[in-house]
Short mmCIF file of C-alpha atoms in Angstrom, two decimals:
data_model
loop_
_atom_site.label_atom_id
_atom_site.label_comp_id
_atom_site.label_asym_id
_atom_site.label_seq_id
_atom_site.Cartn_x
_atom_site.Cartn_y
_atom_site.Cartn_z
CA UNK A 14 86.04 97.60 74.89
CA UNK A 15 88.54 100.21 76.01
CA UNK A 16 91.42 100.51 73.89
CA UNK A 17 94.74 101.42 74.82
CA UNK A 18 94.46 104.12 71.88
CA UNK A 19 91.41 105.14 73.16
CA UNK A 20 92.64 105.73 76.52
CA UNK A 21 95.65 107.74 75.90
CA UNK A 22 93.74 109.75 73.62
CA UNK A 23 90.98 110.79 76.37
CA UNK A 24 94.10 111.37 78.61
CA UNK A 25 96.32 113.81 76.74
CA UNK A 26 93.46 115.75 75.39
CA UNK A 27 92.13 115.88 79.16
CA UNK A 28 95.68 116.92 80.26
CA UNK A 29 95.65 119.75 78.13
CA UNK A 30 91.87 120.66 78.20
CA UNK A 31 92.58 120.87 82.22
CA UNK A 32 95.62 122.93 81.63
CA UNK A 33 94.36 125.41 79.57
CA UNK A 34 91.11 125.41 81.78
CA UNK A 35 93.16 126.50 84.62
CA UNK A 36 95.60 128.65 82.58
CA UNK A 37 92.67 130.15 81.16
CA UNK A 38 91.21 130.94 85.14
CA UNK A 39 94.52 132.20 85.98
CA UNK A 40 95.17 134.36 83.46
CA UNK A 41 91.40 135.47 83.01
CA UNK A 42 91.69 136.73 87.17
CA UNK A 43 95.16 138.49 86.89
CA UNK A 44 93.96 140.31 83.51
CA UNK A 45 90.89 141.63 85.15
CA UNK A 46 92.25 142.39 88.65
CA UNK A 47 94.88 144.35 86.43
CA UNK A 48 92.47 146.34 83.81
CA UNK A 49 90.53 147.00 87.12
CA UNK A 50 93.64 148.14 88.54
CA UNK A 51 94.94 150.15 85.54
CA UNK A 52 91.31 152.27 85.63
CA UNK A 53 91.05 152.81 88.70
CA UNK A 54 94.95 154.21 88.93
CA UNK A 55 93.63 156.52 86.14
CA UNK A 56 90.25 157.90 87.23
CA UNK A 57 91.98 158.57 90.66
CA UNK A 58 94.60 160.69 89.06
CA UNK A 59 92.45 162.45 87.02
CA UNK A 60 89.77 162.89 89.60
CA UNK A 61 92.95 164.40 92.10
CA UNK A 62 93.80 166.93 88.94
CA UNK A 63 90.27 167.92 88.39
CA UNK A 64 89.92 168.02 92.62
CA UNK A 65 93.38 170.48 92.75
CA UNK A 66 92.49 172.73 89.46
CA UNK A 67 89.10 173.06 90.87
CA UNK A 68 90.04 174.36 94.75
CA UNK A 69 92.66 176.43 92.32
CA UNK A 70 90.14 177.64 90.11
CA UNK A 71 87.68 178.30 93.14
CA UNK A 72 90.81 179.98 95.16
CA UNK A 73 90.90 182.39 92.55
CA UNK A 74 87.24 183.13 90.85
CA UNK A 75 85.33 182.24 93.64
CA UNK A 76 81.98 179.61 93.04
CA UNK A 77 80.96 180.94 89.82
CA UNK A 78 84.03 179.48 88.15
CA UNK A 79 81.36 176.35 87.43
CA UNK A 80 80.22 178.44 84.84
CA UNK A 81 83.65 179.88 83.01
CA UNK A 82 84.19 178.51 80.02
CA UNK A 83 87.50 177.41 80.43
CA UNK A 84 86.55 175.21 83.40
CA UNK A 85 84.03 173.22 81.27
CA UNK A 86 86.89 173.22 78.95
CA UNK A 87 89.38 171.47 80.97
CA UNK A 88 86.45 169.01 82.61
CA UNK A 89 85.93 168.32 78.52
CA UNK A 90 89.24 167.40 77.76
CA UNK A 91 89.92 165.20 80.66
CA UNK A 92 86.50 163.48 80.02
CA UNK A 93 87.24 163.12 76.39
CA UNK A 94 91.10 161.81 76.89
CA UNK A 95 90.01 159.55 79.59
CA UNK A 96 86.37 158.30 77.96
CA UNK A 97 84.94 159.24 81.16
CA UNK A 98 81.99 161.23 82.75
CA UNK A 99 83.20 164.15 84.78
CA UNK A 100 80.78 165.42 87.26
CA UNK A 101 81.66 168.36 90.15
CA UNK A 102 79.53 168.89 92.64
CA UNK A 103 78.49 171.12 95.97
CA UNK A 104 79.07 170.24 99.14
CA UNK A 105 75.87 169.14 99.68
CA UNK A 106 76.21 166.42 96.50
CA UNK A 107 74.00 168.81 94.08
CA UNK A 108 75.81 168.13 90.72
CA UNK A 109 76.63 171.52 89.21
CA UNK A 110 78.29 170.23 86.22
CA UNK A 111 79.00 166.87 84.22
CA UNK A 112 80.03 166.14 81.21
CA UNK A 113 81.22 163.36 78.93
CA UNK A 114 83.65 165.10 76.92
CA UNK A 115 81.68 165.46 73.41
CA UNK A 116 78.31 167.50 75.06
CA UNK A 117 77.31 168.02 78.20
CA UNK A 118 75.19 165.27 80.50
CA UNK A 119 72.25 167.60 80.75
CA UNK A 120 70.41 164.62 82.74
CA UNK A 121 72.48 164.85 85.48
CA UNK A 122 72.59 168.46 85.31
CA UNK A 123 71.61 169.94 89.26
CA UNK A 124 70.83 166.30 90.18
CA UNK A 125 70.91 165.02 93.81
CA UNK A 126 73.71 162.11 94.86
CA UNK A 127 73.11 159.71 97.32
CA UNK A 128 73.52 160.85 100.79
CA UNK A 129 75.45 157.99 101.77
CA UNK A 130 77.81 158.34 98.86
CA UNK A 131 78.20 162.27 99.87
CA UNK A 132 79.05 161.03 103.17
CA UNK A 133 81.92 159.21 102.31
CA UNK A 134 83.57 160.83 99.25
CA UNK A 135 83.16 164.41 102.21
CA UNK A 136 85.31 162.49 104.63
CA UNK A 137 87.59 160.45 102.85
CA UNK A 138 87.63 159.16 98.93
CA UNK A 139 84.64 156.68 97.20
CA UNK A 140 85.99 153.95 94.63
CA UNK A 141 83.77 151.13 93.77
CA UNK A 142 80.58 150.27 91.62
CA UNK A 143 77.14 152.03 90.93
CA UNK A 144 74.59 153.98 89.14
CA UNK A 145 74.19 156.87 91.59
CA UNK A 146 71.15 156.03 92.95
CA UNK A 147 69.26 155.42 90.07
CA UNK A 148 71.14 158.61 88.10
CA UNK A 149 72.68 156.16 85.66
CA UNK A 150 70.74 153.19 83.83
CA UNK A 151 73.63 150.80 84.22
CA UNK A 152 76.47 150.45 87.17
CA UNK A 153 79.70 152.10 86.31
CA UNK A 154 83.31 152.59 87.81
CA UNK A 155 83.35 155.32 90.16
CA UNK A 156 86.40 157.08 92.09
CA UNK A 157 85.06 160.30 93.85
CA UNK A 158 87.55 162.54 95.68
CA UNK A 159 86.28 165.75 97.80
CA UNK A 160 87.77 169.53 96.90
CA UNK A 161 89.41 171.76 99.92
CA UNK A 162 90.40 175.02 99.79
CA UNK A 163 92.74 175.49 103.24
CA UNK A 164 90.74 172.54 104.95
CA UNK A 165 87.44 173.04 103.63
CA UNK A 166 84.87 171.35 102.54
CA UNK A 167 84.58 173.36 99.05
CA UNK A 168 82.76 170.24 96.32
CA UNK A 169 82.92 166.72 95.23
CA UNK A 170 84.47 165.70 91.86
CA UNK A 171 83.56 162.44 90.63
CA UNK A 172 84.91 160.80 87.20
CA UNK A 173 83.52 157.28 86.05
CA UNK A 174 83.81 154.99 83.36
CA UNK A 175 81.64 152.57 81.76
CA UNK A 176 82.02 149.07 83.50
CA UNK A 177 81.17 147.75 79.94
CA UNK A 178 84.64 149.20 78.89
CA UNK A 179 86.28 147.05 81.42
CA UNK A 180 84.81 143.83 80.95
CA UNK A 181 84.76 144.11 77.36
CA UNK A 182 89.04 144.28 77.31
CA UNK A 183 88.18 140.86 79.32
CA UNK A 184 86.30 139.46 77.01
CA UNK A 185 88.71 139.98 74.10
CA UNK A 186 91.68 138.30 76.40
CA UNK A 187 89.08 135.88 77.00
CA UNK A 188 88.44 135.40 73.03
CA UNK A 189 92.23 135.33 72.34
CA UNK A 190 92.54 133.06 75.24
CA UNK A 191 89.67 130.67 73.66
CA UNK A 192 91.14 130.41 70.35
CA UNK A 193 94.13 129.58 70.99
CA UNK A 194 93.21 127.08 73.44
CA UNK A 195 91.34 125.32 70.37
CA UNK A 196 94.09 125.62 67.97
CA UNK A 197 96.58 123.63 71.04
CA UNK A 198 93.75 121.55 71.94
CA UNK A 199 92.91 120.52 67.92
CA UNK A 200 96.97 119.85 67.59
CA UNK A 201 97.29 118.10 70.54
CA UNK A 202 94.29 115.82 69.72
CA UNK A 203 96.23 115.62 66.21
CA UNK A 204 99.84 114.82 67.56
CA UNK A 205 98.12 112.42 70.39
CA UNK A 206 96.22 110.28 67.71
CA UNK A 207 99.33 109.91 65.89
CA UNK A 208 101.42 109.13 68.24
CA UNK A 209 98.47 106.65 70.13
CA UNK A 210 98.38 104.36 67.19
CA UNK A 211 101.90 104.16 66.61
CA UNK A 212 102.51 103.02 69.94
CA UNK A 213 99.38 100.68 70.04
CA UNK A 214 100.05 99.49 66.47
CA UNK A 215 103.13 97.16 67.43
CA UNK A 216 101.11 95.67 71.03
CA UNK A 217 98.68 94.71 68.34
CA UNK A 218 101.05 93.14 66.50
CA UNK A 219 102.38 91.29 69.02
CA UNK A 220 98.89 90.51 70.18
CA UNK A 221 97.82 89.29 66.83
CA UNK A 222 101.45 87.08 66.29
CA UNK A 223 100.74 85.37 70.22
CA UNK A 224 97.17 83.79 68.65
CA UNK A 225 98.76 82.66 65.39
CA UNK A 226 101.82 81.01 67.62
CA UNK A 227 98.64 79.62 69.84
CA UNK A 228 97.56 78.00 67.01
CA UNK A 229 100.80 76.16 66.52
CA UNK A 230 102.09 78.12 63.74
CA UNK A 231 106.13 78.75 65.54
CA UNK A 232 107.80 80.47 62.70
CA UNK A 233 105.64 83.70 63.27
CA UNK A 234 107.77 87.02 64.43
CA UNK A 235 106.89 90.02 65.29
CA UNK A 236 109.04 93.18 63.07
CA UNK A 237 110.54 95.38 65.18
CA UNK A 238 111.72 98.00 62.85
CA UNK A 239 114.09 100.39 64.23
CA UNK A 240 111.93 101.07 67.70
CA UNK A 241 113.86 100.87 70.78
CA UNK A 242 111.50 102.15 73.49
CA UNK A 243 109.46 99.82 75.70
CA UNK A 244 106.84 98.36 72.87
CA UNK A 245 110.10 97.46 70.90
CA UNK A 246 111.35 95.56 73.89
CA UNK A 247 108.20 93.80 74.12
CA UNK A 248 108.21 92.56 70.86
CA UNK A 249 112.04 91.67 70.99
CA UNK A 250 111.24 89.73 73.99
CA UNK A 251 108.47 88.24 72.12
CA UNK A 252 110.53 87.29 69.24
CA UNK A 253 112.69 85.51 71.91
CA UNK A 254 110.24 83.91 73.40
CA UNK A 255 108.78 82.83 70.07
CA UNK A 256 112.17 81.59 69.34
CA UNK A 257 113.07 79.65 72.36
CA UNK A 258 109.53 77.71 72.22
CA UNK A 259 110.18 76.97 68.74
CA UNK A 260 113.52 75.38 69.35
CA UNK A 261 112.04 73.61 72.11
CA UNK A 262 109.64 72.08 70.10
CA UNK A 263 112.06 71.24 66.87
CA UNK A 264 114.18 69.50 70.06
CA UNK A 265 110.91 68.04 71.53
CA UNK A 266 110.40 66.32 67.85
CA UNK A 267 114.58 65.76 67.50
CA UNK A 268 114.07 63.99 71.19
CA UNK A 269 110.66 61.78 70.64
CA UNK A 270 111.77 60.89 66.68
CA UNK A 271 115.49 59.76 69.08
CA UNK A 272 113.54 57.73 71.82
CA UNK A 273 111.88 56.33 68.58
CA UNK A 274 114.87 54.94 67.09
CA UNK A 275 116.88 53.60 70.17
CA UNK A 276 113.44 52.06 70.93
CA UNK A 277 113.04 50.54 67.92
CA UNK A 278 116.64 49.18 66.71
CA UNK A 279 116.71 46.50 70.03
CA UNK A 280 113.17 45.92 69.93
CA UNK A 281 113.24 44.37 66.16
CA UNK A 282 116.52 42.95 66.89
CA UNK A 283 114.36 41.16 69.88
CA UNK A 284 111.80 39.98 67.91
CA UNK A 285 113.43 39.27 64.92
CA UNK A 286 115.78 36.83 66.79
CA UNK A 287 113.15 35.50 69.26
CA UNK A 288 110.79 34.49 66.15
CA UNK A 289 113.25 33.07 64.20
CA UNK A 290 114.40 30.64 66.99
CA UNK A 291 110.54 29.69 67.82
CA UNK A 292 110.33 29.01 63.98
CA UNK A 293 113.48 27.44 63.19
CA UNK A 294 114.87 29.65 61.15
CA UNK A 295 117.78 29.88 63.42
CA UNK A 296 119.86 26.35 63.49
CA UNK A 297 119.88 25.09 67.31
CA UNK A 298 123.41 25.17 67.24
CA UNK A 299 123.07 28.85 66.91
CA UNK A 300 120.55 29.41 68.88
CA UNK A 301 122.93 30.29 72.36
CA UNK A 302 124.30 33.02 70.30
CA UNK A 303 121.38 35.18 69.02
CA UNK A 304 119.83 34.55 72.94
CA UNK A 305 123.34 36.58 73.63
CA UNK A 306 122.27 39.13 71.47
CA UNK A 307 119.01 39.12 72.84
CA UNK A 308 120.02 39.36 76.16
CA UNK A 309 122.42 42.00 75.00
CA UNK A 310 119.80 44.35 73.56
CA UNK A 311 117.28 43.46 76.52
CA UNK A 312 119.71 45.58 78.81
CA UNK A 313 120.43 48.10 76.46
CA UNK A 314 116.85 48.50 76.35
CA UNK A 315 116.70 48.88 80.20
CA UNK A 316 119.79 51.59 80.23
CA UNK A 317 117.74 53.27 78.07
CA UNK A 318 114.68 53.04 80.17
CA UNK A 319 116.86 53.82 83.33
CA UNK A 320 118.79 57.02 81.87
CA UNK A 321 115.24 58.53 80.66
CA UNK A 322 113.92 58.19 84.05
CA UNK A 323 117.30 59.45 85.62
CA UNK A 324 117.25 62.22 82.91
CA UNK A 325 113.06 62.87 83.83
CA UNK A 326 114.25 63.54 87.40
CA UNK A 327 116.93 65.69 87.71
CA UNK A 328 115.00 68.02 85.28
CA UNK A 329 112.31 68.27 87.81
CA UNK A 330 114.66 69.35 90.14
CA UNK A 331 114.46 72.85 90.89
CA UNK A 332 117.36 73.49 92.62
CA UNK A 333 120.57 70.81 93.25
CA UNK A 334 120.57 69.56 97.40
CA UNK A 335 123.59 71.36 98.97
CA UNK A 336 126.13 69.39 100.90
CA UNK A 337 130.24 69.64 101.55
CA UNK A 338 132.07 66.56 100.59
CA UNK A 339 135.56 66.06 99.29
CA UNK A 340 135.79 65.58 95.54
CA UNK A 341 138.66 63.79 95.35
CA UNK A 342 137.54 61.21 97.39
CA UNK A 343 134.14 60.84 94.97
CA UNK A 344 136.75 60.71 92.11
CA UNK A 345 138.98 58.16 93.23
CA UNK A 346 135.62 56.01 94.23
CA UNK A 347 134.07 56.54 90.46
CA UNK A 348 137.29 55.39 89.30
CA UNK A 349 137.89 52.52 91.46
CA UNK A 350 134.12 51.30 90.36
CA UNK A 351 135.20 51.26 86.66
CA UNK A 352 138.45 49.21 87.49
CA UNK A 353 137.32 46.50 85.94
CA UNK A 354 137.02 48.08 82.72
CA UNK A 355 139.99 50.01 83.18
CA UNK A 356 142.23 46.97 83.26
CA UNK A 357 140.36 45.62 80.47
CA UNK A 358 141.90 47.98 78.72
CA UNK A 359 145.35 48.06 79.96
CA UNK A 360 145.05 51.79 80.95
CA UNK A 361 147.47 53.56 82.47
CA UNK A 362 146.00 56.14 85.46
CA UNK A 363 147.53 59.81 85.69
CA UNK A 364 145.78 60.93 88.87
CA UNK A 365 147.16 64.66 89.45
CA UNK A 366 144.83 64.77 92.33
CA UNK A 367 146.29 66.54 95.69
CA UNK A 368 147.06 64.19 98.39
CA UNK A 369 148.14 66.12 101.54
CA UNK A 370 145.03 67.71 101.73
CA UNK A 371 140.59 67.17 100.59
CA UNK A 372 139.53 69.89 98.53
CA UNK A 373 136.00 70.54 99.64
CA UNK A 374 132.89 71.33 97.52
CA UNK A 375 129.61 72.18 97.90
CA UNK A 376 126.91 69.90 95.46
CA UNK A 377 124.83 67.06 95.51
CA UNK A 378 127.55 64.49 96.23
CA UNK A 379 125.38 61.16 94.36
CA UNK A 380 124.83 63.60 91.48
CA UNK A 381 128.59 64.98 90.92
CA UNK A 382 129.65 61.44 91.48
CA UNK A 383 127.16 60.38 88.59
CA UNK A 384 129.01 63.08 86.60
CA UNK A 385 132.65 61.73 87.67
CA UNK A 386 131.09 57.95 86.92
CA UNK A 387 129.73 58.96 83.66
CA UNK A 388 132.64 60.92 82.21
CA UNK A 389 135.38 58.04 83.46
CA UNK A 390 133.09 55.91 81.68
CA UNK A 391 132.84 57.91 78.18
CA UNK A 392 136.99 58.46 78.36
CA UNK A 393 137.69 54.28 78.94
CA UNK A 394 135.19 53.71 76.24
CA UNK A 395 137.10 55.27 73.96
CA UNK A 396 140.62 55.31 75.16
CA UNK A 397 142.73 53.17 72.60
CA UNK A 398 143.97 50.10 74.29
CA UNK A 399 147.28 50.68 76.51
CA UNK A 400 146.63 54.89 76.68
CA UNK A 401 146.53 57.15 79.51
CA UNK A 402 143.39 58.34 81.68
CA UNK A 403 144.05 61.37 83.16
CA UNK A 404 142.16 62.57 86.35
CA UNK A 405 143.11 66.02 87.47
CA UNK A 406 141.63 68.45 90.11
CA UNK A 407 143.18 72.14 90.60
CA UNK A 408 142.10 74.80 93.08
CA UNK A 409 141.52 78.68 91.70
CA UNK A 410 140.02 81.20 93.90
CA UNK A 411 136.37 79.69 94.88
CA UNK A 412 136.35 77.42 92.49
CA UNK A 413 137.51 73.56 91.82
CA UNK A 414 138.26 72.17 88.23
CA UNK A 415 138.04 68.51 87.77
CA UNK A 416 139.72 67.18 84.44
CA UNK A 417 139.67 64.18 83.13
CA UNK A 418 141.52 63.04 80.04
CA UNK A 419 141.84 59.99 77.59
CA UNK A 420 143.74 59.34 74.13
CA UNK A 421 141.75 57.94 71.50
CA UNK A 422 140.59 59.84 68.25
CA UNK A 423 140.15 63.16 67.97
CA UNK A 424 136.66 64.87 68.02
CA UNK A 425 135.87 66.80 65.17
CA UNK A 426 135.53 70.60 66.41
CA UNK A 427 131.94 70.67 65.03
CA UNK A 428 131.02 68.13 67.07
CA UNK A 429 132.51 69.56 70.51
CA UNK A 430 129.74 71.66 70.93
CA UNK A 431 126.97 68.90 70.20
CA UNK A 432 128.35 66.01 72.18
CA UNK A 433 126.40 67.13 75.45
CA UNK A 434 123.01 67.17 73.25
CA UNK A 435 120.82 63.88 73.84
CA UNK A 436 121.46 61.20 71.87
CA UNK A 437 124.08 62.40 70.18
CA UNK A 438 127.51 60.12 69.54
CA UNK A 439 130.49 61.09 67.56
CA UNK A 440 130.59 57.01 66.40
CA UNK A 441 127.77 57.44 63.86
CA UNK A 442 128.38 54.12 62.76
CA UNK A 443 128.07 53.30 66.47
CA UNK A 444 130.67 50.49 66.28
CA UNK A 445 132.58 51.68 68.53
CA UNK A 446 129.54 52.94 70.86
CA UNK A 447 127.16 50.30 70.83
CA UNK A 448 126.28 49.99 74.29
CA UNK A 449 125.52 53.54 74.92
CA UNK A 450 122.37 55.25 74.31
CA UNK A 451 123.43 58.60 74.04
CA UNK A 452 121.99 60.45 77.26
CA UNK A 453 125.39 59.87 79.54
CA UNK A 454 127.08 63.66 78.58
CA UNK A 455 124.11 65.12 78.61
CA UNK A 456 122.57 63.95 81.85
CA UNK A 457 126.56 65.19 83.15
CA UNK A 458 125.74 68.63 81.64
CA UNK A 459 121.54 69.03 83.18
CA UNK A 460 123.23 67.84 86.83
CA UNK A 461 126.01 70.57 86.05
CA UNK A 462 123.32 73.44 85.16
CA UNK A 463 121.60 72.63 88.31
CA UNK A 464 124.41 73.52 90.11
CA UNK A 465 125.21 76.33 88.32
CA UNK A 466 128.52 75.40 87.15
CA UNK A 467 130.47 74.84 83.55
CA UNK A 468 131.83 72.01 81.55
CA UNK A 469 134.05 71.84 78.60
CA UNK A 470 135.44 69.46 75.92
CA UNK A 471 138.88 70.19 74.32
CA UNK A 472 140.15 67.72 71.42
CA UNK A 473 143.02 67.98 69.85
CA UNK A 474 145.83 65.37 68.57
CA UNK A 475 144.13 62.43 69.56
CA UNK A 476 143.60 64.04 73.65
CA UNK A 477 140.50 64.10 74.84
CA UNK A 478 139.94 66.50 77.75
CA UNK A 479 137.09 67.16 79.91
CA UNK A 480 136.70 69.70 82.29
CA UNK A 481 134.11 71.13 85.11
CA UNK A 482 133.81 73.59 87.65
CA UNK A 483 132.70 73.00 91.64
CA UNK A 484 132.44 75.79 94.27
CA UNK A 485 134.50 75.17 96.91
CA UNK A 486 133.25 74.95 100.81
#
């Protein structure tokens, strides 16, 4: 299996093999073309000194200046500075005279050039490779230049160096190039493996933590440490993720161990009554009463059933259907629904709702008026008898805030937060709350999340306040 350490391991020392490859081309080219260069600029200037002093020397001494001392003298030196062979010759390309600086090349002593070679260093200048026909055992560096006296034709000089000499300043740039390509290579590979498994380290944490939280253990984490590049935002979003699920699941377990108990409390209320009248353990004089309860608990049983399944739907809903409809008109309809209940009470009704014109929305107009419905409902079931429900609805910008109001005790601020969590009721005695089941705020805040918009609960001094948001149309 490939590894991701693997991987960027082969790829940065690649990178930098392949750079230093071509570097090492680059360079290699330009510092040959440039000793090339360099030699050749020198054995042409010393072959055009030797080339003037000769047609000089000749001007003055005639052709048996080969011979003078001092002329082998001065070919010596130049020869010896320049660690080159210095060969004159006739016109005719008989060499008359060659040295190397330290003796005398005796071999080449009254030897014959190429014809060719005469040729072209007689009419013009010769610089390029060879071994003279065969004169040399090995090709070297040649510049030859011709020598005039007044336009003519007088000898050849030629001056050459060892091509040996020239490649072998290549191959110690080449060495130098070499070994220093190993040392950057060896670091890189170094720094690269390093820096590999530290970034591959934490993806196989993260790896490792995903099985264990497959295997259903939810309070793993993965540490993040102090890394803030894109492997520590993995494993922060992992840690999120991790954490979401888990909370999911504790409310999963909160949820089924909740269904549990509502189911339960009616059910053995049910049974317990139904057996004792069938056994006689309940007088017959008593008997209408405890089928009351039953009934009573039969269609608490089926609000339950009914809110679960209206709860099961709307979470399945993607996306809330879009329509414009007035919401004051769907408020004044919840509230004229609950009248009954509102008299029963002796309520008074604050509507601050605005009556020369609608205030239009966009929504799902059954669902908001299940959330007007539902909330009218919580505030007369625990208004104190003789209070004041307040409705309210107030335009801002693009948005419209429904309110809705009751006085009755006072929710504890800890609890503010929790009331729109299933199942939850501020009457934990549930005295006061027996009919409910606990899924009527919630189901107001899912259908409010589907439309993207926000509710709040304010308590304070025995006022109860409600309040959510609407885009207008």
């Amino acid at each position: 299996m490939k590894t991701m350490y693997g991987r960027q391991f082969a790829t940065m020392v690649g990178m930098v093999l392949l750079s230093f490859l071509m570097l090492g081309a680059s360079f290699a080219t330009l510092s040959y073309q440039y000793t090339i260069r360099e030699k050749k600029d020198t054995l042409e200037r010393n072959a055009k000194y030797i080339a003037q002093f000769t047609s000089n020397s000749l001007s003055s001494g005639g052709s048996g200046v080969w011979q003078t001392k001092d002329f082998q003298s001065y070919l010596g030196s130049v020869a010896l500075v320049s660690d080159s062979h210095v060969m004159v010759a006739t016109p005719e390309g008989i060499i008359v005279y060659a040295t190397s600086g330290g003796s005398q090349l005796h071999d080449l002593q009254y030897a014959p050039l190429p014809s060719a070679l005469v040729e072209q260093i007689s009419f013009s200048s010769y610089v390029g490779m060879t071994n003279l026909g065969g004169l040399y055992p090995e090709v070297r560096y040649l510049v030859g230049l011709p020598i005039t006296t007044n336009d003519y034709l007088q000898g050849l000089v030629l001056v050459s160096c060892s091509a040996s000499n020239i490649s072998g300043v290549w191959r110690d740039l080449s060495a130098i190039l070499l070994v220093t390509a190993l040392a950057v290579i060896l670091i890189a590979a170094i720094i690269s493996s390093v820096t590999s498994m530290r970034q591959s380290q934490p993806i196989k944490e993260v790896a490792a933590a995903a099985r264990q939280f497959g295997l259903g253990q939810l309070d793993v984490r993965v540490d993040v440490g102090s890394r803030r590049d894109e492997v520590g935002e993995l494993a922060e979003a992992f840690n999120a993720m991790a954490e979401s699920l888990s909370t999911s699941e504790q409310r999963r377990s909160e949820f089924i161990a909740n269904v549990s108990h509502e189911l339960k409390t009616p059910m053995t209320s049910i049974a317990g009554f139904a057996d004792g009248i069938l056994d006689g353990t309940i007088p017959p004089e008593q008997e209408r009463h405890y089928l009351q309860i039953i009934s009573s608990e039969t269609r608490r049983l089926s609000r339950l059933v009914r809110s679960m399944l209206d709860l099961s739907r709307l979470q399945s809903d993607e996306r809330a259907a879009q329509q414009q409809f007035d919401i004051c008109e769907t408020l004044v309809r919840a509230l004229v629904t609950l009248e009954s209940k509102v008299n029963a009470k002796d309520l008074e009704v604050d509507a601050q709702i605005p009556q020369d014109e609608p205030v239009p929305v966009w929504g799902d107009q059954d669902a908001i008026t299940q959330v007007c419905y539902n909330l009218l409902d919580n505030a007369i079931k625990f208004s104190k008898p003789g209070g004041v429900l307040g409705l309210g609805v107030t335009v801002k910008g693009a948005k419209a805030t429904v309110t809705i109001s009751n006085q009755g005790e006072t929710i504890p601020r800890s609890e503010q937060q929790m009331i729109f969590d299933r199942f939850h009721k501020t009457d934990h005695s549930r005295s006061a709350d027996r009919d409910g089941v606990g899924l009527g705020l919630y189901i107001v805040k899912t259908i409010l999340n589907s439309h993207k918009e926000t509710i709040t609960c304010t308590s304070e001094d025995g006022l109860t306040k409600f309040a959510f948001t609407l885009t207008r149309a």
